[in-house]
Coordinates of C-alpha atoms and ligand atoms in Angstrom, one line a residue:
M14 CA -10.8 41.4 -69.7
A15 CA -14.0 39.5 -69.6
F16 CA -13.8 35.6 -69.5
P17 CA -14.9 33.6 -72.5
V18 CA -18.5 32.5 -72.5
L19 CA -19.1 29.1 -70.7
K20 CA -20.2 26.5 -73.4
N21 CA -20.7 23.5 -71.1
D22 CA -22.5 24.3 -67.9
R23 CA -23.7 20.8 -66.9
L24 CA -21.6 20.8 -63.7
L25 CA -23.0 24.1 -62.5
R26 CA -26.6 23.0 -63.5
A27 CA -26.3 19.8 -61.6
A28 CA -24.9 21.6 -58.6
R29 CA -27.8 24.0 -58.6
G30 CA -30.3 21.2 -59.1
E31 CA -31.3 21.9 -62.7
E32 CA -32.0 19.6 -65.4
V33 CA -29.0 18.3 -67.5
D34 CA -28.8 16.8 -71.0
K35 CA -26.1 14.4 -69.8
I36 CA -24.7 13.7 -66.4
P37 CA -21.6 15.8 -65.7
V38 CA -18.5 13.9 -64.9
W39 CA -14.9 14.9 -63.7
V40 CA -12.2 13.0 -61.8
M41 CA -10.4 13.8 -58.5
R42 CA -6.7 14.2 -59.4
Q43 CA -7.6 14.2 -63.1
A44 CA -4.3 16.0 -63.7
G45 CA -1.8 13.5 -62.4
R46 CA 0.8 10.9 -62.8
Y47 CA -1.4 8.4 -64.6
L48 CA -1.2 10.6 -67.6
P49 CA 2.1 10.2 -69.6
E50 CA 2.1 13.9 -70.6
F51 CA 1.9 14.7 -66.9
R52 CA 4.9 12.5 -66.0
E53 CA 6.8 14.0 -68.9
F54 CA 6.0 17.5 -67.7
R55 CA 6.8 16.6 -64.0
S56 CA 10.3 15.2 -65.1
K57 CA 11.2 18.9 -66.0
H58 CA 9.5 20.8 -63.2
D59 CA 9.3 20.5 -59.3
F60 CA 5.8 20.0 -58.0
F61 CA 5.5 23.3 -56.1
T62 CA 7.1 25.2 -58.8
I63 CA 4.4 24.1 -61.1
C64 CA 1.8 25.3 -58.5
Q65 CA 3.5 28.7 -58.1
T66 CA 3.9 29.4 -61.9
P67 CA 0.6 30.4 -63.4
E68 CA 1.7 29.3 -67.0
L69 CA 2.8 25.9 -65.7
A70 CA -0.3 25.3 -63.4
A71 CA -2.6 26.3 -66.3
E72 CA -0.8 23.9 -68.8
I73 CA -1.2 20.9 -66.4
T74 CA -4.8 21.9 -65.6
L75 CA -5.5 21.7 -69.3
Q76 CA -3.9 18.4 -70.0
P77 CA -6.8 16.2 -69.1
I78 CA -9.3 18.5 -70.7
R79 CA -7.5 18.1 -74.0
R80 CA -7.5 14.4 -73.8
Y81 CA -11.0 13.6 -72.6
D82 CA -14.6 14.9 -72.8
L83 CA -14.7 16.1 -69.2
D84 CA -17.4 18.4 -67.9
A85 CA -15.0 20.3 -65.4
S86 CA -11.5 21.3 -64.8
I87 CA -9.9 21.8 -61.4
I88 CA -7.0 24.2 -60.9
F89 CA -3.8 22.4 -60.5
S90 CA -2.5 23.1 -57.0
D91 CA -2.5 21.3 -53.6
I92 CA -4.1 21.8 -50.3
L93 CA -0.7 22.3 -48.6
V94 CA -0.2 25.7 -50.1
I95 CA -1.9 27.1 -46.9
P96 CA 0.6 25.6 -44.5
Q97 CA 3.2 27.1 -46.8
A98 CA 1.6 30.5 -46.6
L99 CA 1.7 30.2 -42.8
G100 CA 5.4 29.9 -43.1
M101 CA 5.8 26.1 -42.9
V102 CA 8.1 24.2 -45.2
V103 CA 6.4 21.5 -47.4
E104 CA 8.3 19.2 -49.7
M105 CA 6.9 16.9 -52.3
R106 CA 9.1 13.7 -52.0
P107 CA 8.9 11.2 -54.9
G108 CA 7.4 8.0 -53.7
V109 CA 6.6 9.4 -50.3
G110 CA 4.2 12.3 -50.8
P111 CA 4.1 15.6 -48.9
V112 CA 6.6 16.0 -46.1
L113 CA 6.7 18.9 -43.5
P114 CA 10.1 18.7 -42.0
D115 CA 9.3 21.0 -39.1
P116 CA 5.8 20.1 -37.9
L117 CA 3.9 21.6 -35.0
V118 CA 4.8 19.5 -31.8
T119 CA 3.4 21.4 -28.9
P120 CA 0.8 24.3 -28.7
S121 CA 3.7 26.8 -28.2
D122 CA 4.7 26.1 -31.8
L123 CA 1.5 28.0 -32.9
K124 CA 3.6 31.1 -32.3
K125 CA 5.8 30.1 -35.3
L126 CA 2.9 30.5 -37.7
E127 CA 3.0 33.7 -39.6
H128 CA -0.5 35.0 -39.5
P129 CA -2.8 36.8 -40.2
V130 CA -2.1 35.8 -43.8
N131 CA -2.5 38.3 -46.6
V132 CA -3.7 35.8 -49.2
N133 CA -3.0 38.2 -52.1
E134 CA 0.5 38.4 -51.1
K135 CA 1.1 34.8 -50.2
L136 CA -1.3 32.9 -52.4
G137 CA -1.7 35.3 -55.3
Y138 CA 0.0 32.9 -57.6
V139 CA -3.1 30.6 -57.2
F140 CA -5.3 33.4 -58.1
E141 CA -3.3 34.4 -61.2
A142 CA -3.3 30.7 -62.3
I143 CA -7.0 30.6 -62.0
T144 CA -7.5 33.7 -64.1
L145 CA -5.0 32.5 -66.7
T146 CA -6.6 29.1 -66.8
R147 CA -10.1 30.6 -67.3
H148 CA -8.9 32.4 -70.4
K149 CA -7.0 29.4 -71.7
L150 CA -10.1 27.1 -71.2
E151 CA -12.0 29.2 -73.7
G152 CA -15.2 28.5 -72.0
K153 CA -15.0 24.8 -72.8
V154 CA -15.9 23.7 -69.2
P155 CA -16.1 25.4 -65.8
L156 CA -13.0 25.8 -63.5
I157 CA -13.2 24.5 -60.0
G158 CA -11.2 26.1 -57.2
F159 CA -10.5 24.2 -53.9
S160 CA -8.9 24.2 -50.5
G161 CA -8.3 21.8 -47.7
A162 CA -10.6 22.1 -44.8
P163 CA -9.1 23.1 -41.4
W164 CA -9.0 19.6 -39.6
T165 CA -7.2 18.0 -42.7
L166 CA -4.6 20.7 -42.8
M167 CA -4.1 20.6 -39.1
G168 CA -3.5 16.9 -39.6
Y169 CA -0.6 17.5 -42.0
M170 CA 0.8 20.4 -39.9
I171 CA 1.1 18.2 -36.9
E172 CA 1.8 14.9 -38.4
G173 CA 4.4 16.3 -40.8
G174 CA 3.0 14.2 -43.7
G175 CA 0.4 11.4 -44.3
T176 CA 0.0 8.8 -41.5
K177 CA -1.9 5.6 -40.8
T178 CA -3.6 6.9 -37.6
M179 CA -3.3 10.7 -37.3
S180 CA -2.6 9.9 -33.6
K181 CA -0.4 13.0 -33.1
A182 CA -3.0 15.3 -34.5
K183 CA -5.8 13.4 -32.6
A184 CA -3.8 13.7 -29.4
W185 CA -4.0 17.5 -29.7
L186 CA -7.7 17.3 -29.9
Y187 CA -7.8 15.3 -26.6
R188 CA -5.0 17.0 -24.7
H189 CA -5.1 20.6 -26.1
P190 CA -8.6 21.3 -27.1
E191 CA -8.2 25.1 -26.6
A192 CA -5.0 25.3 -28.8
S193 CA -6.6 22.9 -31.4
K194 CA -9.6 25.4 -31.7
E195 CA -7.1 28.2 -31.9
L196 CA -5.3 26.5 -34.8
L197 CA -8.6 25.5 -36.5
D198 CA -9.9 29.0 -36.2
L199 CA -6.8 30.6 -37.6
L200 CA -7.0 28.1 -40.6
T201 CA -10.6 29.0 -41.1
D202 CA -9.7 32.6 -41.5
V203 CA -7.1 31.9 -44.1
I204 CA -9.3 29.5 -45.9
V205 CA -12.2 31.9 -46.2
D206 CA -10.0 34.7 -47.7
Y207 CA -8.4 32.1 -49.9
L208 CA -11.7 30.7 -51.4
V209 CA -13.1 34.2 -51.9
G210 CA -9.8 35.1 -53.6
Q211 CA -10.4 32.3 -55.9
V212 CA -14.0 33.3 -56.8
Q213 CA -12.7 36.8 -57.5
A214 CA -10.0 35.3 -59.8
G215 CA -12.6 33.4 -61.7
A216 CA -13.2 30.0 -59.9
Q217 CA -16.8 28.8 -61.0
L218 CA -17.3 26.3 -58.1
L219 CA -15.4 25.7 -54.9
Q220 CA -14.6 22.2 -53.3
L221 CA -13.6 21.9 -49.7
F222 CA -11.4 18.7 -49.0
E223 CA -11.9 17.4 -45.5
S224 CA -9.9 14.2 -46.6
N225 CA -8.9 13.4 -43.0
A226 CA -12.4 13.1 -41.7
E227 CA -12.1 9.4 -41.8
Y228 CA -9.9 9.5 -38.8
L229 CA -12.5 11.2 -36.5
G230 CA -15.8 9.9 -35.2
P231 CA -19.0 11.7 -34.7
E232 CA -17.9 13.3 -31.4
L233 CA -14.6 14.8 -32.6
F234 CA -16.0 15.7 -36.0
N235 CA -19.0 17.5 -34.4
Q236 CA -16.8 19.3 -32.0
F237 CA -13.8 20.2 -34.2
A238 CA -14.4 19.8 -37.8
L239 CA -18.0 20.5 -38.5
P240 CA -18.1 24.0 -37.0
A241 CA -15.2 25.2 -39.3
I242 CA -16.9 23.5 -42.4
A243 CA -20.2 25.3 -41.7
A244 CA -18.4 28.7 -40.9
I245 CA -16.4 28.6 -44.1
N246 CA -19.6 28.2 -46.3
K247 CA -21.3 30.9 -44.4
R248 CA -18.4 33.4 -44.4
V249 CA -17.4 32.7 -48.1
R250 CA -21.0 33.5 -49.2
E251 CA -21.2 36.6 -47.1
K252 CA -17.9 37.9 -48.5
V253 CA -18.8 37.1 -52.0
T254 CA -22.0 39.1 -51.6
Q255 CA -20.1 42.1 -50.0
L256 CA -17.8 42.2 -52.9
N257 CA -20.7 42.2 -55.4
L258 CA -19.5 38.9 -57.0
E259 CA -21.8 36.2 -58.2
Q260 CA -22.3 33.3 -55.9
V261 CA -20.8 30.0 -57.0
P262 CA -21.8 26.6 -55.9
M263 CA -19.8 25.0 -53.1
T264 CA -19.0 21.3 -52.5
V265 CA -17.8 19.5 -49.5
F266 CA -15.9 16.2 -49.5
A267 CA -15.5 14.7 -46.0
K268 CA -13.8 11.4 -46.8
G269 CA -15.0 8.6 -44.5
A270 CA -17.6 10.8 -42.6
H271 CA -20.5 8.3 -42.9
Y272 CA -21.4 9.3 -39.4
A273 CA -21.9 12.9 -40.2
L274 CA -24.0 13.0 -43.5
E275 CA -27.0 14.6 -41.8
E276 CA -24.9 17.3 -40.0
L277 CA -23.1 18.0 -43.3
S278 CA -26.3 18.4 -45.2
K279 CA -27.1 21.3 -42.8
C280 CA -23.9 23.3 -43.5
G281 CA -25.1 25.2 -46.7
Y282 CA -23.2 23.3 -49.2
D283 CA -24.8 22.6 -52.7
V284 CA -23.0 19.5 -53.2
I285 CA -21.8 16.7 -50.9
S286 CA -19.1 14.5 -52.5
L287 CA -19.2 10.8 -51.3
D288 CA -16.4 8.3 -51.1
W289 CA -17.0 4.8 -52.4
T290 CA -17.7 3.3 -49.2
M291 CA -21.1 5.1 -48.9
D292 CA -24.3 3.7 -50.5
P293 CA -25.8 6.3 -52.9
E294 CA -29.4 5.5 -52.1
L295 CA -28.9 5.5 -48.4
A296 CA -26.9 8.7 -48.7
R297 CA -29.7 10.3 -50.7
K298 CA -32.3 9.4 -48.0
R299 CA -30.0 10.9 -45.3
V300 CA -29.3 14.2 -47.0
G301 CA -32.7 14.8 -48.5
P302 CA -33.8 15.9 -52.1
N303 CA -32.2 19.3 -52.1
I304 CA -28.6 18.6 -52.2
T305 CA -26.5 17.4 -55.1
L306 CA -24.5 14.2 -54.6
Q307 CA -21.1 13.7 -56.2
G308 CA -19.1 10.6 -56.6
N309 CA -18.5 7.8 -55.8
L310 CA -17.0 5.0 -57.8
D311 CA -14.3 2.9 -56.1
P312 CA -11.1 4.3 -57.9
C313 CA -10.0 0.6 -58.1
A314 CA -12.9 -0.1 -60.4
L315 CA -10.6 1.5 -63.0
Y316 CA -8.5 -1.7 -62.8
A317 CA -11.4 -3.9 -64.0
P318 CA -11.7 -5.0 -67.5
K319 CA -13.7 -2.5 -69.8
G320 CA -17.0 -4.5 -69.6
K321 CA -16.9 -4.8 -65.9
L322 CA -16.0 -1.1 -65.4
E323 CA -18.9 -0.2 -67.6
E324 CA -21.2 -2.5 -65.5
A325 CA -20.0 -0.8 -62.3
V326 CA -20.6 2.7 -63.7
K327 CA -24.2 1.7 -64.9
E328 CA -24.9 0.1 -61.4
M329 CA -23.7 3.5 -59.8
V330 CA -25.7 5.7 -62.0
G331 CA -28.8 3.5 -61.4
K332 CA -28.4 4.2 -57.7
F333 CA -27.8 8.0 -57.9
G334 CA -30.2 8.8 -60.7
K335 CA -29.7 11.5 -63.2
R336 CA -30.9 14.5 -61.2
R337 CA -28.8 16.3 -58.7
Y338 CA -25.8 14.1 -59.6
I339 CA -22.2 14.8 -60.5
A340 CA -20.3 11.6 -61.5
N341 CA -16.8 11.2 -60.1
L342 CA -14.6 8.7 -58.3
G343 CA -14.9 8.2 -54.5
H344 CA -11.3 9.5 -54.1
G345 CA -8.3 10.5 -56.4
I346 CA -7.2 8.4 -59.3
Y347 CA -4.0 6.4 -58.7
P348 CA -0.7 6.8 -60.7
D349 CA -0.7 3.2 -62.1
M350 CA -4.1 3.4 -63.7
D351 CA -4.8 3.1 -67.4
P352 CA -5.7 6.4 -69.0
E353 CA -8.1 4.4 -71.4
S354 CA -10.2 3.4 -68.3
V355 CA -10.9 7.1 -67.7
K356 CA -12.2 7.4 -71.1
T357 CA -14.5 4.4 -70.5
L358 CA -15.8 6.0 -67.3
I359 CA -16.5 9.3 -69.1
D360 CA -18.1 7.7 -72.2
T361 CA -20.2 5.3 -70.0
I362 CA -21.5 8.3 -67.9
H363 CA -22.3 10.4 -70.9
S364 CA -24.3 7.4 -72.6
F365 CA -27.2 7.8 -70.1
Ligands
CP3_15 O1 -6.3 17.2 -60.6 C1 -6.7 17.5 -59.4 O2 -7.4 16.9 -58.7 C2 -6.1 18.9 -58.9 C3 -5.0 18.9 -58.2 C4 -4.9 18.4 -56.7 C5 -3.7 17.8 -56.2 N1 -3.8 17.7 -55.0 C6 -2.5 17.7 -57.1 C7 -1.4 16.7 -56.6 C8 -5.8 18.4 -55.7 C9 -7.3 18.9 -55.7 C10 -5.1 18.0 -54.5 C11 -5.7 18.0 -53.2 C12 -4.9 17.3 -52.1 N2 -3.7 17.3 -51.8 C13 -5.6 16.6 -51.1 C14 -7.2 16.5 -51.0 C15 -7.7 15.4 -51.8 C16 -7.3 14.1 -51.3 O3 -6.6 13.3 -52.1 O4 -7.8 13.6 -50.4 C17 -4.6 16.1 -50.3 C18 -4.9 15.2 -49.1 C19 -3.4 16.6 -50.7 C20 -2.1 16.3 -50.1 C21 -1.3 15.6 -51.0 N3 -0.7 16.0 -52.2 C22 -0.9 14.2 -51.0 C23 -1.4 13.3 -49.9 C24 -0.1 13.8 -52.0 C25 0.5 12.5 -52.4 C26 -0.4 11.8 -53.1 C27 0.3 10.9 -54.2 O5 -0.5 10.5 -55.0 O6 1.5 10.7 -54.1 C28 0.0 15.1 -52.8 C29 0.8 15.2 -54.1 C30 0.0 15.6 -55.3 N4 -1.0 16.5 -55.3 C31 0.1 15.1 -56.6 C32 -0.7 15.7 -57.5 C33 -0.9 15.6 -58.9 C34 1.2 14.0 -57.0 C35 2.6 14.6 -56.8 C36 3.5 14.5 -57.9 O7 3.3 14.9 -59.0 O8 4.6 14.1 -57.6

């Protein structure tokens, strides 16, 4: 069945560098615990059960779209569904976040990973959720698909959860460069198939989250993270063409990768998403005119009084300009933020 016609294409226009009537805006983690309707829903359903049940994932994806005048939706899921598809156990613990109780410790643990992964078998539930959500959106806004990038997933798989230093995963890069490459290559293969499957299922833009880039410097990033980021873009586009599907814009968010903006801008992505520590004007100079920038309001600006938040948003837009720009936060929204402040953010962006 054909998908409903898209009524609001601001996000896609901005990603392709076309003129927009208003600046498109969406929010990382826009479906999340700051919304009372999300907390109510989560009290009844386990996190990964929601991810694995297309009706539930679609419902949660739509919550912020019903409440706000957003210009994009992002499929409700998590980057850690890939380690799960490779046979690792991932739990979402309240107040802690994701925990992998049996992490990779030594290179011989790579043998435990179940690969190659048949993504239709192991991650078909995400594809079904995407297709269902495209229908339920009724063309209101485009649907974003996403994946974690290899280094970020490697970090979780070795650390067993979030950490302050990523020292265990970084120790692999220094001590076991060959095994690290093997793991990163294996993850790249899964991610390529996973993202192509999402396009096939109806995703209209893809975002790659390299959230753990902040732990690396230029040397390690260029050696281990960047080649995979570039390969994913190239291979996804090749496969999309082979399958006679329409190309979709691709975004990369390498959090904290100040040191790599120039290199990132050569990887073929249409959009580079910036965290709040980067200056928009400097970033524009460094990536050139032909890439769309996304971001980058400090999420904590949502704690400011309304007037001050509006000022911060105006200042940000003043620096980015209206062309080749998608407004967003510099990272995900926090659970204790006021849903009203998200409305202020969206209304202020749309007022330009
Ligand atoms: O609305 C959206 O943005 C789409 C859904 C989404 C989630 N996770 C839902 C989620 C997306 C795009 C992600 C990506 C993700 N997951 C990333 C990359 C982006 C980033 O934040 O850097 C990472 C690193 C993860 C891993 C992960 N999942 C962490 C670190 C946490 C704990 C964070 C927290 O706020 O506690 C999660 C859990 C998670 N993923 C939640 C949501 C809504 C909250 C869990 C809950 O409902 O109990």
